[in-house]
mmCIF file with all atom_site columns, C-alpha atoms in Angstrom:
data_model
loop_
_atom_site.group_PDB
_atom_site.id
_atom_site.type_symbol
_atom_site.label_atom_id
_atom_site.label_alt_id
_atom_site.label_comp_id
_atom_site.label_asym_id
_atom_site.label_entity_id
_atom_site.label_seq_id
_atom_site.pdbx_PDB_ins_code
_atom_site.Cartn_x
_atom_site.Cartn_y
_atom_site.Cartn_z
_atom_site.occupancy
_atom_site.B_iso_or_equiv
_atom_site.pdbx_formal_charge
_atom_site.auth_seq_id
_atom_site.auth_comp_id
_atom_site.auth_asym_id
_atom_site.auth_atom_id
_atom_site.pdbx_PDB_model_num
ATOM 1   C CA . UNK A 1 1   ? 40.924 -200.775 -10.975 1.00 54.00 ? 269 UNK A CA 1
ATOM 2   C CA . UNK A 1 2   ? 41.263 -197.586 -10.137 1.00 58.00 ? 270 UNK A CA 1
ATOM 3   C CA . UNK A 1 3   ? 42.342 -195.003 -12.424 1.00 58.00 ? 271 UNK A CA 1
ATOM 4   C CA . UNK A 1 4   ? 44.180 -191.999 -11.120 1.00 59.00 ? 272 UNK A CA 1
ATOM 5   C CA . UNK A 1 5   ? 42.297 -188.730 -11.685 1.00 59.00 ? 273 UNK A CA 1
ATOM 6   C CA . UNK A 1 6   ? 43.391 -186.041 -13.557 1.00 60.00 ? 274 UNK A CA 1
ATOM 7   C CA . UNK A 1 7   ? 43.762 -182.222 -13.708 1.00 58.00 ? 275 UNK A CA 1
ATOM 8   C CA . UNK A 1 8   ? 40.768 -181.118 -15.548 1.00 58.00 ? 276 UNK A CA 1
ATOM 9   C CA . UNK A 1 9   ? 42.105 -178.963 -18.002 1.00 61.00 ? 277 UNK A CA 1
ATOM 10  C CA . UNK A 1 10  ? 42.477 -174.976 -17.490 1.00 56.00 ? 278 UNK A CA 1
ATOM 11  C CA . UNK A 1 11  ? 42.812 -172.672 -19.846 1.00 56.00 ? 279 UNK A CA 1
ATOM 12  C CA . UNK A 1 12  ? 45.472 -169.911 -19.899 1.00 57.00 ? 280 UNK A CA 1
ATOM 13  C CA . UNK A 1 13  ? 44.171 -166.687 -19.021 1.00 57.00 ? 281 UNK A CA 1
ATOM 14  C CA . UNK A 1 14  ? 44.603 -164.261 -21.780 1.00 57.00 ? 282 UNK A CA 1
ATOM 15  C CA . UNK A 1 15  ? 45.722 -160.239 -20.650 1.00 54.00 ? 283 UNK A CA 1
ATOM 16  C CA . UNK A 1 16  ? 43.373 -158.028 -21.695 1.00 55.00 ? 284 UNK A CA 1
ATOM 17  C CA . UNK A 1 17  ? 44.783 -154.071 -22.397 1.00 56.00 ? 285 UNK A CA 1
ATOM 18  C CA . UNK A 1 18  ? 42.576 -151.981 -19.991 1.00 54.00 ? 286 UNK A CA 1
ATOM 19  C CA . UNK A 1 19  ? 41.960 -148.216 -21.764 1.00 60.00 ? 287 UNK A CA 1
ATOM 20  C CA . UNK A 1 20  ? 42.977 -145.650 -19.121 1.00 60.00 ? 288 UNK A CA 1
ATOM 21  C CA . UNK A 1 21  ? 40.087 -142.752 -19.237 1.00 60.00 ? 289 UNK A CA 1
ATOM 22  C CA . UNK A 1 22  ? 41.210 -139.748 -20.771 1.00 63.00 ? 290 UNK A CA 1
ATOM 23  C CA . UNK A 1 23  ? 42.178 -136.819 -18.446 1.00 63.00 ? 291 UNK A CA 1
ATOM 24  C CA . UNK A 1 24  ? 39.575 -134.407 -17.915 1.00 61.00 ? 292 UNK A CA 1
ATOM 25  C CA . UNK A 1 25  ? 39.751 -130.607 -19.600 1.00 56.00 ? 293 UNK A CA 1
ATOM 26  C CA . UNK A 1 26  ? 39.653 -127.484 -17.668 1.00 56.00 ? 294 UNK A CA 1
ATOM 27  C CA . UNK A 1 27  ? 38.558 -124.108 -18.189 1.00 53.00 ? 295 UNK A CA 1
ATOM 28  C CA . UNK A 1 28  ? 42.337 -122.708 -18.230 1.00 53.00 ? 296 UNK A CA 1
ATOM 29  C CA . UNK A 1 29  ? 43.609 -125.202 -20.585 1.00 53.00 ? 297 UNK A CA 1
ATOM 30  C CA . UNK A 1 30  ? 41.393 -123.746 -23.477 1.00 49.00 ? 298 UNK A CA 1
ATOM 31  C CA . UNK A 1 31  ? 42.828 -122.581 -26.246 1.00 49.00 ? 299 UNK A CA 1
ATOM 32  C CA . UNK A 1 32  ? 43.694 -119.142 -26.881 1.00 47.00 ? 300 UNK A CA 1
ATOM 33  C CA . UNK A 1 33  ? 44.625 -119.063 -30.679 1.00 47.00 ? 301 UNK A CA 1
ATOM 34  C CA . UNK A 1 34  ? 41.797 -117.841 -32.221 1.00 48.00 ? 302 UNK A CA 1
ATOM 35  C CA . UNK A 1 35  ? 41.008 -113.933 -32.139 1.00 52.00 ? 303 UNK A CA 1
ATOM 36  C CA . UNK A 1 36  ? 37.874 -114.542 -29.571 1.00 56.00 ? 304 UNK A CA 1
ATOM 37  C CA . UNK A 1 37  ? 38.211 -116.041 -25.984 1.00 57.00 ? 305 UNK A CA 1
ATOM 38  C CA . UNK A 1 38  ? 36.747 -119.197 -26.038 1.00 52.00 ? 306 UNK A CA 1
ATOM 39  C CA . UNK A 1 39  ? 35.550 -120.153 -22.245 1.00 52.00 ? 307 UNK A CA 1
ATOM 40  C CA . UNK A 1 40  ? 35.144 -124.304 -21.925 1.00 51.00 ? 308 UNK A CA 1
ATOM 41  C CA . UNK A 1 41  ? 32.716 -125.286 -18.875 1.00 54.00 ? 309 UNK A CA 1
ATOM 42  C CA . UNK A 1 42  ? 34.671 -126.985 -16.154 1.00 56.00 ? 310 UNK A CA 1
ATOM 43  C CA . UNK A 1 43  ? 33.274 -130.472 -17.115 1.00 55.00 ? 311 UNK A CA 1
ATOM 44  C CA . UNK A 1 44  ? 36.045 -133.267 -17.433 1.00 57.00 ? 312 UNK A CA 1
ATOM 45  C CA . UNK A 1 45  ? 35.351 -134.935 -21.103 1.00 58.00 ? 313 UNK A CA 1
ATOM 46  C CA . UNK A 1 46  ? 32.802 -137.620 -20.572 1.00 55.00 ? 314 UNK A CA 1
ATOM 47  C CA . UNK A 1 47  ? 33.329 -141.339 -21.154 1.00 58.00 ? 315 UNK A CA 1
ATOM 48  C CA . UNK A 1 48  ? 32.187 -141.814 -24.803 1.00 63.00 ? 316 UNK A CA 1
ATOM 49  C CA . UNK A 1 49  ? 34.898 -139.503 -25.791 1.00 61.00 ? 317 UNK A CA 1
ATOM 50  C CA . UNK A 1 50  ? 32.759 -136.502 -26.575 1.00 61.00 ? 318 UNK A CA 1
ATOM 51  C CA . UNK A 1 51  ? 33.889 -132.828 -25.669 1.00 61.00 ? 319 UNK A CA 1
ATOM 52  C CA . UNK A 1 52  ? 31.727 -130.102 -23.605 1.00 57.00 ? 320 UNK A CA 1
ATOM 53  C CA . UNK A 1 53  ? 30.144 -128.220 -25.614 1.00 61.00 ? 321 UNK A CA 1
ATOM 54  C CA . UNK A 1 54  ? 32.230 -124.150 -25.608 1.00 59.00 ? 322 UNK A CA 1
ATOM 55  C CA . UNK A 1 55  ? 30.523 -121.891 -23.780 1.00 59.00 ? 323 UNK A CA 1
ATOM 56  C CA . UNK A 1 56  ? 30.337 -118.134 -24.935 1.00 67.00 ? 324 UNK A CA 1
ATOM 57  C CA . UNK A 1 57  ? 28.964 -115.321 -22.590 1.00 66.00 ? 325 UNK A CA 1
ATOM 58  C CA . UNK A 1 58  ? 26.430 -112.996 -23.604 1.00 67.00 ? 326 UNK A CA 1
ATOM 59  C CA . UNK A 1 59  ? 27.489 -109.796 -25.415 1.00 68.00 ? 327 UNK A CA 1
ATOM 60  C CA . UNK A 1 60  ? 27.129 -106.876 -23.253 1.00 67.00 ? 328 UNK A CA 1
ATOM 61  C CA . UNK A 1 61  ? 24.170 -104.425 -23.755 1.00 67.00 ? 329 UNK A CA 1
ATOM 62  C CA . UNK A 1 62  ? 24.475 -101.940 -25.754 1.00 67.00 ? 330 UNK A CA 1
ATOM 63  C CA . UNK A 1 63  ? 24.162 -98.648  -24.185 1.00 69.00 ? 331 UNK A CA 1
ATOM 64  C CA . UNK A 1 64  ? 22.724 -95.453  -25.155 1.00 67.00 ? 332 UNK A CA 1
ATOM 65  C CA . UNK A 1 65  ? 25.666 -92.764  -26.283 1.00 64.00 ? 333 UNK A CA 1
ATOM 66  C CA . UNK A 1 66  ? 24.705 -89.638  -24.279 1.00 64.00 ? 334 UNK A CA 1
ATOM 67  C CA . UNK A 1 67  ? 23.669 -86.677  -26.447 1.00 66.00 ? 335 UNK A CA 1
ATOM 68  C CA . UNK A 1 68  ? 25.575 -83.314  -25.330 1.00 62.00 ? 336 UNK A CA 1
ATOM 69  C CA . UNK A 1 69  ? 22.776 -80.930  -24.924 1.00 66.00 ? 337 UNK A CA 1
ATOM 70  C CA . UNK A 1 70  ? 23.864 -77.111  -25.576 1.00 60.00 ? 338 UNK A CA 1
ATOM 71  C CA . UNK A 1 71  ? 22.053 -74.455  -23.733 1.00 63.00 ? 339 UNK A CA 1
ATOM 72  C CA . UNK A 1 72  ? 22.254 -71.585  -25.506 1.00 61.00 ? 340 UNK A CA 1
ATOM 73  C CA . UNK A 1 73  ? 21.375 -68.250  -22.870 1.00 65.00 ? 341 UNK A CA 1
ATOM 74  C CA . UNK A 1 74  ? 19.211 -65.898  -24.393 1.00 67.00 ? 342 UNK A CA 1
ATOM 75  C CA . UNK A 1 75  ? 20.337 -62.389  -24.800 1.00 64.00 ? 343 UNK A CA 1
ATOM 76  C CA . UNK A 1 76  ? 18.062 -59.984  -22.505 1.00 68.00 ? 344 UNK A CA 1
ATOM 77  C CA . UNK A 1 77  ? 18.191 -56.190  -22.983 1.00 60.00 ? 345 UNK A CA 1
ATOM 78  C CA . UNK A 1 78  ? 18.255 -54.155  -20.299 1.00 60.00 ? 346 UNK A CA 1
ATOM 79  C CA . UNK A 1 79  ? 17.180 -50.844  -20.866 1.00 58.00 ? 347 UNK A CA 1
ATOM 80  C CA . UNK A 1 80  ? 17.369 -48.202  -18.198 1.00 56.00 ? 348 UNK A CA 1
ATOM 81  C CA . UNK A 1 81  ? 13.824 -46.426  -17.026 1.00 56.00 ? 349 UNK A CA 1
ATOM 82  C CA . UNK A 1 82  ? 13.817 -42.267  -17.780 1.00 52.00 ? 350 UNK A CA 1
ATOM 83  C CA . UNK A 1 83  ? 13.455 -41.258  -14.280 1.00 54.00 ? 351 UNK A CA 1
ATOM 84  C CA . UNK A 1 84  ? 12.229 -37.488  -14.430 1.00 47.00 ? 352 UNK A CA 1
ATOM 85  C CA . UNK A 1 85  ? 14.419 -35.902  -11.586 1.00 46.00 ? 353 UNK A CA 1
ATOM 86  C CA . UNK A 1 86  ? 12.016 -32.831  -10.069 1.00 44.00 ? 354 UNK A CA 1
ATOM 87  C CA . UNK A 1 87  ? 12.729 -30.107  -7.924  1.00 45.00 ? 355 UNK A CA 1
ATOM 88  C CA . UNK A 1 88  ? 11.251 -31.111  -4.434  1.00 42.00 ? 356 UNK A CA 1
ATOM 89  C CA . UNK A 1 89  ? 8.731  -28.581  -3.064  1.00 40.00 ? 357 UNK A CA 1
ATOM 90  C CA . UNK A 1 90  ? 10.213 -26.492  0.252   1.00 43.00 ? 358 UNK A CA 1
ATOM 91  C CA . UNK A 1 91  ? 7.394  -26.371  3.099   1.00 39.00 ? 359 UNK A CA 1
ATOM 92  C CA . UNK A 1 92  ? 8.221  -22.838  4.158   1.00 41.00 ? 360 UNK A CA 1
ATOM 93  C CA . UNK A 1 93  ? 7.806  -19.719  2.169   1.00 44.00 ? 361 UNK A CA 1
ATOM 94  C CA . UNK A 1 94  ? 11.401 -18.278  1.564   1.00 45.00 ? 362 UNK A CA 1
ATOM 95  C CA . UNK A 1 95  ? 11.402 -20.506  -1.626  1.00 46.00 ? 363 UNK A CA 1
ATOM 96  C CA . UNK A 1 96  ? 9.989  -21.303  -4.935  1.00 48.00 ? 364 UNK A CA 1
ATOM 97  C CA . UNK A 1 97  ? 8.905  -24.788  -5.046  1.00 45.00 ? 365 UNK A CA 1
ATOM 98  C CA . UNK A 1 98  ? 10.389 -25.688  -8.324  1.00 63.00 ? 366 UNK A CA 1
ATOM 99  C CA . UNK A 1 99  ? 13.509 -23.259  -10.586 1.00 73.00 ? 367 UNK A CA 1
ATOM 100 C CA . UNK A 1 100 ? 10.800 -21.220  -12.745 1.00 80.00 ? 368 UNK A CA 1
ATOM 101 C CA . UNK A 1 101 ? 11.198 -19.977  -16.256 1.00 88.00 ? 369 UNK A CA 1
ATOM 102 C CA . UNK A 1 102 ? 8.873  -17.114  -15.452 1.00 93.00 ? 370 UNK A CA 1
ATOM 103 C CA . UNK A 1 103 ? 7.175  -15.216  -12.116 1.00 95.00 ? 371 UNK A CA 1
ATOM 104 C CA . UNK A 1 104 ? 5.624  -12.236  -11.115 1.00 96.00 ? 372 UNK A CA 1
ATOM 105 C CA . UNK A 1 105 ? 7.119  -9.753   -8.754  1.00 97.00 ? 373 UNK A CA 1
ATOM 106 C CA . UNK A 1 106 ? 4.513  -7.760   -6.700  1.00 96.00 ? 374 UNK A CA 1
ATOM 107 C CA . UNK A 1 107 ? 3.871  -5.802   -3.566  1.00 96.00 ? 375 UNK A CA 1
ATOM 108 C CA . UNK A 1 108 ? 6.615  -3.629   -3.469  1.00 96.00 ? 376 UNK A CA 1
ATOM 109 C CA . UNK A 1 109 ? 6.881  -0.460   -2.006  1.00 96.00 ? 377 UNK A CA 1
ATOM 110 C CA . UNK A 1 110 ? 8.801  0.645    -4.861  1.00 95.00 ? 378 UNK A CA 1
ATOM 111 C CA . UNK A 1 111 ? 5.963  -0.077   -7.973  1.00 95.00 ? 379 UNK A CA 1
ATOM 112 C CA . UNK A 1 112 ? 8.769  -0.186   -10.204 1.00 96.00 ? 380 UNK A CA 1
ATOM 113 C CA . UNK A 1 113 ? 10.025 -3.781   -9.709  1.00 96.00 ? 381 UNK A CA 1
ATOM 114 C CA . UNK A 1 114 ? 6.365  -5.019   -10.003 1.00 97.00 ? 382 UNK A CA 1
ATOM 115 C CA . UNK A 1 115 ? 6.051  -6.970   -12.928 1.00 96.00 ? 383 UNK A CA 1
ATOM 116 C CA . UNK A 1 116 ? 6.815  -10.493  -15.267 1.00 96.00 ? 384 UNK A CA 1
ATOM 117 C CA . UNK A 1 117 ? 9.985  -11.529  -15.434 1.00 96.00 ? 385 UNK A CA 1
ATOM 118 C CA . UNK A 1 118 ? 11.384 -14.070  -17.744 1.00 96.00 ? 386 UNK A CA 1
ATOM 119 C CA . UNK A 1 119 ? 14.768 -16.132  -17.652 1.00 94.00 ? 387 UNK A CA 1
ATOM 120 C CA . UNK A 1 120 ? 16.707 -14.757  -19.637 1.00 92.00 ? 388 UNK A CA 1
ATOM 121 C CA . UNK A 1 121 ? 20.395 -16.086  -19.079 1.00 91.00 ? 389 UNK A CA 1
ATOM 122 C CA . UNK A 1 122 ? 22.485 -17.062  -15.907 1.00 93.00 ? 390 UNK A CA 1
ATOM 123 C CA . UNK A 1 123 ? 24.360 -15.711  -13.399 1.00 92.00 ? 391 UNK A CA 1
ATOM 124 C CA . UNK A 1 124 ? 26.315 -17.087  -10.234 1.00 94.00 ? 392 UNK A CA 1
ATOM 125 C CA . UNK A 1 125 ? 25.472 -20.583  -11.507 1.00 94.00 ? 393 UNK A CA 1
ATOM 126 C CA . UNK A 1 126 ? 21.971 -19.865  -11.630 1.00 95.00 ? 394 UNK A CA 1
ATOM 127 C CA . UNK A 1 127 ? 19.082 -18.686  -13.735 1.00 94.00 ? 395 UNK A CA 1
ATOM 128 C CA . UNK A 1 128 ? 19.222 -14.984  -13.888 1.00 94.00 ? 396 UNK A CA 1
ATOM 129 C CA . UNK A 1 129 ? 15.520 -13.140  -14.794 1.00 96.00 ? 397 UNK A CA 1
ATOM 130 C CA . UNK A 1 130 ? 14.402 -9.853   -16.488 1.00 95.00 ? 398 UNK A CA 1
ATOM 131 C CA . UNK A 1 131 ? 11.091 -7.841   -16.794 1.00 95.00 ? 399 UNK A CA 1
ATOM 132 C CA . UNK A 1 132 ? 9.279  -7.688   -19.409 1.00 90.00 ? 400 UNK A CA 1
ATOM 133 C CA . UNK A 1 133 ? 10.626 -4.643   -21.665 1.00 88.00 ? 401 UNK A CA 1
ATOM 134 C CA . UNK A 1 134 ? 12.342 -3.222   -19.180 1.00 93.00 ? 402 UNK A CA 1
ATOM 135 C CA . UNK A 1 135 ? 16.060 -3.099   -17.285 1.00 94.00 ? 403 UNK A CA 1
ATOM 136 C CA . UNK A 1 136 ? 14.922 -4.728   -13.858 1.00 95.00 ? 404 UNK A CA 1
ATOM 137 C CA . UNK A 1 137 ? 16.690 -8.063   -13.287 1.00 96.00 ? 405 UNK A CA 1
ATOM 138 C CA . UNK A 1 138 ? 16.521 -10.556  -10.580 1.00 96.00 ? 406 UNK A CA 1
ATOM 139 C CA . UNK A 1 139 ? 19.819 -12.559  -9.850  1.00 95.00 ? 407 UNK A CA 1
ATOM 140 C CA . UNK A 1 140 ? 21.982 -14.410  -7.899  1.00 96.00 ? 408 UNK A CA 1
ATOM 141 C CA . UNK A 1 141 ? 24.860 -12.721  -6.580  1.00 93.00 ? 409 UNK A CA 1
ATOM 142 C CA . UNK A 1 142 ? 28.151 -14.307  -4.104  1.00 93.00 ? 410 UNK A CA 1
ATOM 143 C CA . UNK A 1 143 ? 30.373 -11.795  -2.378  1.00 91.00 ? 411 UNK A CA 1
ATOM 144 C CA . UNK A 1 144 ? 33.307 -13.127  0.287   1.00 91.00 ? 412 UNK A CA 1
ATOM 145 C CA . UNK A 1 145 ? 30.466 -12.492  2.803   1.00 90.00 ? 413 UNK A CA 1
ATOM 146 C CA . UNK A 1 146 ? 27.651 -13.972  1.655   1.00 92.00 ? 414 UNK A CA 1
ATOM 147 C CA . UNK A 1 147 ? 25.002 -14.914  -1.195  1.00 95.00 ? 415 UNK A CA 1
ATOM 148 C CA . UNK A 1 148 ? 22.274 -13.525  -1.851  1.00 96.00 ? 416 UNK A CA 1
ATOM 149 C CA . UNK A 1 149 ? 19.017 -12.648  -4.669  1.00 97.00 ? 417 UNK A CA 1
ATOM 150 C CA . UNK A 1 150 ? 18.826 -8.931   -5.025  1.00 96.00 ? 418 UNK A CA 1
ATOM 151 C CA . UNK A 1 151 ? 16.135 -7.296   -7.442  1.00 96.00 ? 419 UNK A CA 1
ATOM 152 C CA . UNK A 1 152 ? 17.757 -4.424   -9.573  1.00 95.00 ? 420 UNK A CA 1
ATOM 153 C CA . UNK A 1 153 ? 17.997 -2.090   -12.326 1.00 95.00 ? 421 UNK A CA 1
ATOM 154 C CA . UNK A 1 154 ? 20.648 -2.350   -14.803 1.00 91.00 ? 422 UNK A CA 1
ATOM 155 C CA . UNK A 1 155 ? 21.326 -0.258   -17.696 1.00 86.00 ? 423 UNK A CA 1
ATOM 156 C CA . UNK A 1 156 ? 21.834 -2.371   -20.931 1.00 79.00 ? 424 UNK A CA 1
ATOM 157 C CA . UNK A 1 157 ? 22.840 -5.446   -18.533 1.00 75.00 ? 425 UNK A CA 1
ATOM 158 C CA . UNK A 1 158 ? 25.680 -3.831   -17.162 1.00 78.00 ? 426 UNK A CA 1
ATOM 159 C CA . UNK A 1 159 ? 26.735 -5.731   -13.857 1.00 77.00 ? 427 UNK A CA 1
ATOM 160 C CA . UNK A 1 160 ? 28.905 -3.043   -12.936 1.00 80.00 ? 428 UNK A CA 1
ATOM 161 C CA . UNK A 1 161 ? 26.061 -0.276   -13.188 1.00 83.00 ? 429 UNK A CA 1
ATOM 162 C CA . UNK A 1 162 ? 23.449 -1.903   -11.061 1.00 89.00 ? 430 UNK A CA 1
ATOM 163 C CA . UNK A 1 163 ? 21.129 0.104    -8.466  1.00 93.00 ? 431 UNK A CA 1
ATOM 164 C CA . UNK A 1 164 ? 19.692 -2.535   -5.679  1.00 94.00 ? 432 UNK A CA 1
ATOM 165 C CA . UNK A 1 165 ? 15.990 -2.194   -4.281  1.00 97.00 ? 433 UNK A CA 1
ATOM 166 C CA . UNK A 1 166 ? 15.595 -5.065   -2.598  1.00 97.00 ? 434 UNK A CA 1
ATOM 167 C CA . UNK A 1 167 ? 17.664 -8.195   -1.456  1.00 97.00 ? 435 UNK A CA 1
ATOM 168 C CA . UNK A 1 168 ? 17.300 -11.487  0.612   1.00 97.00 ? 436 UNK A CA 1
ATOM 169 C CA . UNK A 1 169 ? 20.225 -14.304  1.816   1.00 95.00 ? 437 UNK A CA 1
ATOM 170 C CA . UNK A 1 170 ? 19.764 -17.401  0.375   1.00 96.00 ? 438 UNK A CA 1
ATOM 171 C CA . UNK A 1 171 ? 22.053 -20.146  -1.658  1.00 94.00 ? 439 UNK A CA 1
ATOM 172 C CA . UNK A 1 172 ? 18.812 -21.626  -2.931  1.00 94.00 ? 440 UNK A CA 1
ATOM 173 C CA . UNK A 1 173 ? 18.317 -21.889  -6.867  1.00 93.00 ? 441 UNK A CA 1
ATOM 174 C CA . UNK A 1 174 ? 15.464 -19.922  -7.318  1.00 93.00 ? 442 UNK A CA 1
ATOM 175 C CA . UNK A 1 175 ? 14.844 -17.390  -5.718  1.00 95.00 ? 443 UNK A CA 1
ATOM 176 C CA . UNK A 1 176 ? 12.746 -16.943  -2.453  1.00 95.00 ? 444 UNK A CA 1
ATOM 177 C CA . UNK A 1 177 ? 9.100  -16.417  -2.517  1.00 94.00 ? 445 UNK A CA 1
ATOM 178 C CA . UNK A 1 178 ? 9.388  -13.917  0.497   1.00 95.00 ? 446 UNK A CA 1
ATOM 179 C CA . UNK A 1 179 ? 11.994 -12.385  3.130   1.00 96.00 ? 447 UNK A CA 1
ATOM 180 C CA . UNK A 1 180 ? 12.823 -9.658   0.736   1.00 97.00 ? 448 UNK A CA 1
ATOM 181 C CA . UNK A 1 181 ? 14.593 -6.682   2.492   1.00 95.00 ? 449 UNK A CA 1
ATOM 182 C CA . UNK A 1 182 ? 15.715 -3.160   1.908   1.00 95.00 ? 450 UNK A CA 1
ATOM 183 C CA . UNK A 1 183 ? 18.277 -1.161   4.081   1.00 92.00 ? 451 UNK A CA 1
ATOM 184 C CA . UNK A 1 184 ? 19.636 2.523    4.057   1.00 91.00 ? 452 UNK A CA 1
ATOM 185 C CA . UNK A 1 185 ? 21.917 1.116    0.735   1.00 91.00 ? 453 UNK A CA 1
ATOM 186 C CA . UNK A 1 186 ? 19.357 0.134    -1.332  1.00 95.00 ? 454 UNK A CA 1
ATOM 187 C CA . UNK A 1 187 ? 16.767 2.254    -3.223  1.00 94.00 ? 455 UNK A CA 1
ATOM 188 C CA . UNK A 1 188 ? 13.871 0.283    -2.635  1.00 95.00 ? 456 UNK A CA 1
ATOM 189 C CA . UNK A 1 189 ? 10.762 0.888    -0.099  1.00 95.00 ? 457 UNK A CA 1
ATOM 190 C CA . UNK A 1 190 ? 8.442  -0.916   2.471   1.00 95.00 ? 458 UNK A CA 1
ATOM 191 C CA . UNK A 1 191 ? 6.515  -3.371   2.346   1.00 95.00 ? 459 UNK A CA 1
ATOM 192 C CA . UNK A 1 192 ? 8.681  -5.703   0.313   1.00 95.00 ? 460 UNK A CA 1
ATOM 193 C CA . UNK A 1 193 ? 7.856  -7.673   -2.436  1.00 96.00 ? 461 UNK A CA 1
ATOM 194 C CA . UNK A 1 194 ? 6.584  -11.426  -2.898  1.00 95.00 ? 462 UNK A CA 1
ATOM 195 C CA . UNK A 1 195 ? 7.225  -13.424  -5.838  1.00 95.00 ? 463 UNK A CA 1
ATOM 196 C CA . UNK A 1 196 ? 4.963  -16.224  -7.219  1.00 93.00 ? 464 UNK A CA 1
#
């Protein structure tokens, strides 16, 4: 006989719950509570459930705080050189090189103005000189016309009581070395005098 087969039994599949993977975490879903940043690589959270590991960027160098550096100028006196300011020497012999305190008067016709004379005052702007011990004066005398040196006598200085010998054009300080003259006014007599 033949015996009808059967089925072999099956067994009822059981469902099994299948774990979804957890989402992975991202750099701009880190938290911002705490006082610090905290930067999280952008590595999804691996399988086992572990999380990255935070990662913190290096603190900056420190750099060096720039001194102020003063410069302080130093103080430099200036002082101002003496320059001696001298009389310049004239080439041609109507003048004196430099304005003399003393010179000598010779040559004359008349013997009477021979002598030393001395500064002894001015006159016209001038230096005005006197002989030695006598009344004879050379000065500096400006009219409307003209200046001019003229050698006199003068009685106790008077300017108003002068008699003229001898007499020569010039604006110059000093007066002339030569170029003396005399004319039919004046007392004195050829040749004329030099001075030096």
């Amino acid at each position: 006989p033949y015996s009808t087969p059967t089925a072999p039994p099956y067994s009822t599949p059981t469902a099994h719950a299948v774990q979804p993977h957890p989402p992975p975490v991202y750099s701009h879903q880190a938290s911002y509570a705490t006082s610090q940043p905290v930067y999280v690589q952008a590595t999804p959270i691996s399988s086992n459930g572990h999380q990255a590991k935070p990662f913190r960027p290096a603190p900056p160098a420190s750099r060096p705080v720039p001194t102020a550096q003063f410069v302080v100028p130093t103080a430099r006196a200036v002082f101002p050189t003496a320059q001696a300011v001298v009389p310049t020497a004239q080439t041609n012999d109507q003048k004196i090189s430099v304005v003399p305190q003393t010179f000598t008067v010779h040559g004359a016709g008349s013997s009477v103005v021979n002598g030393r004379y001395v500064q002894c005052g001015t006159r016209d702007g001038v230096n005005m000189y006197k002989m030695d011990k006598k009344e004879y004066y050379v000065l500096r005398h400006t009219s409307t016309k003209q200046t001019a040196w003229w050698i006199v006598y003068m009685k106790k200085g008077n300017v108003h009581k002068t008699t003229d010998f001898y007499y020569v054009k010039a604006k110059t300080a000093s007066p002339p070395g030569s170029g003396w003259k005399t004319d039919k006014k004046c007392y004195g007599k050829i040749p004329s005098p030099k001075l030096s």
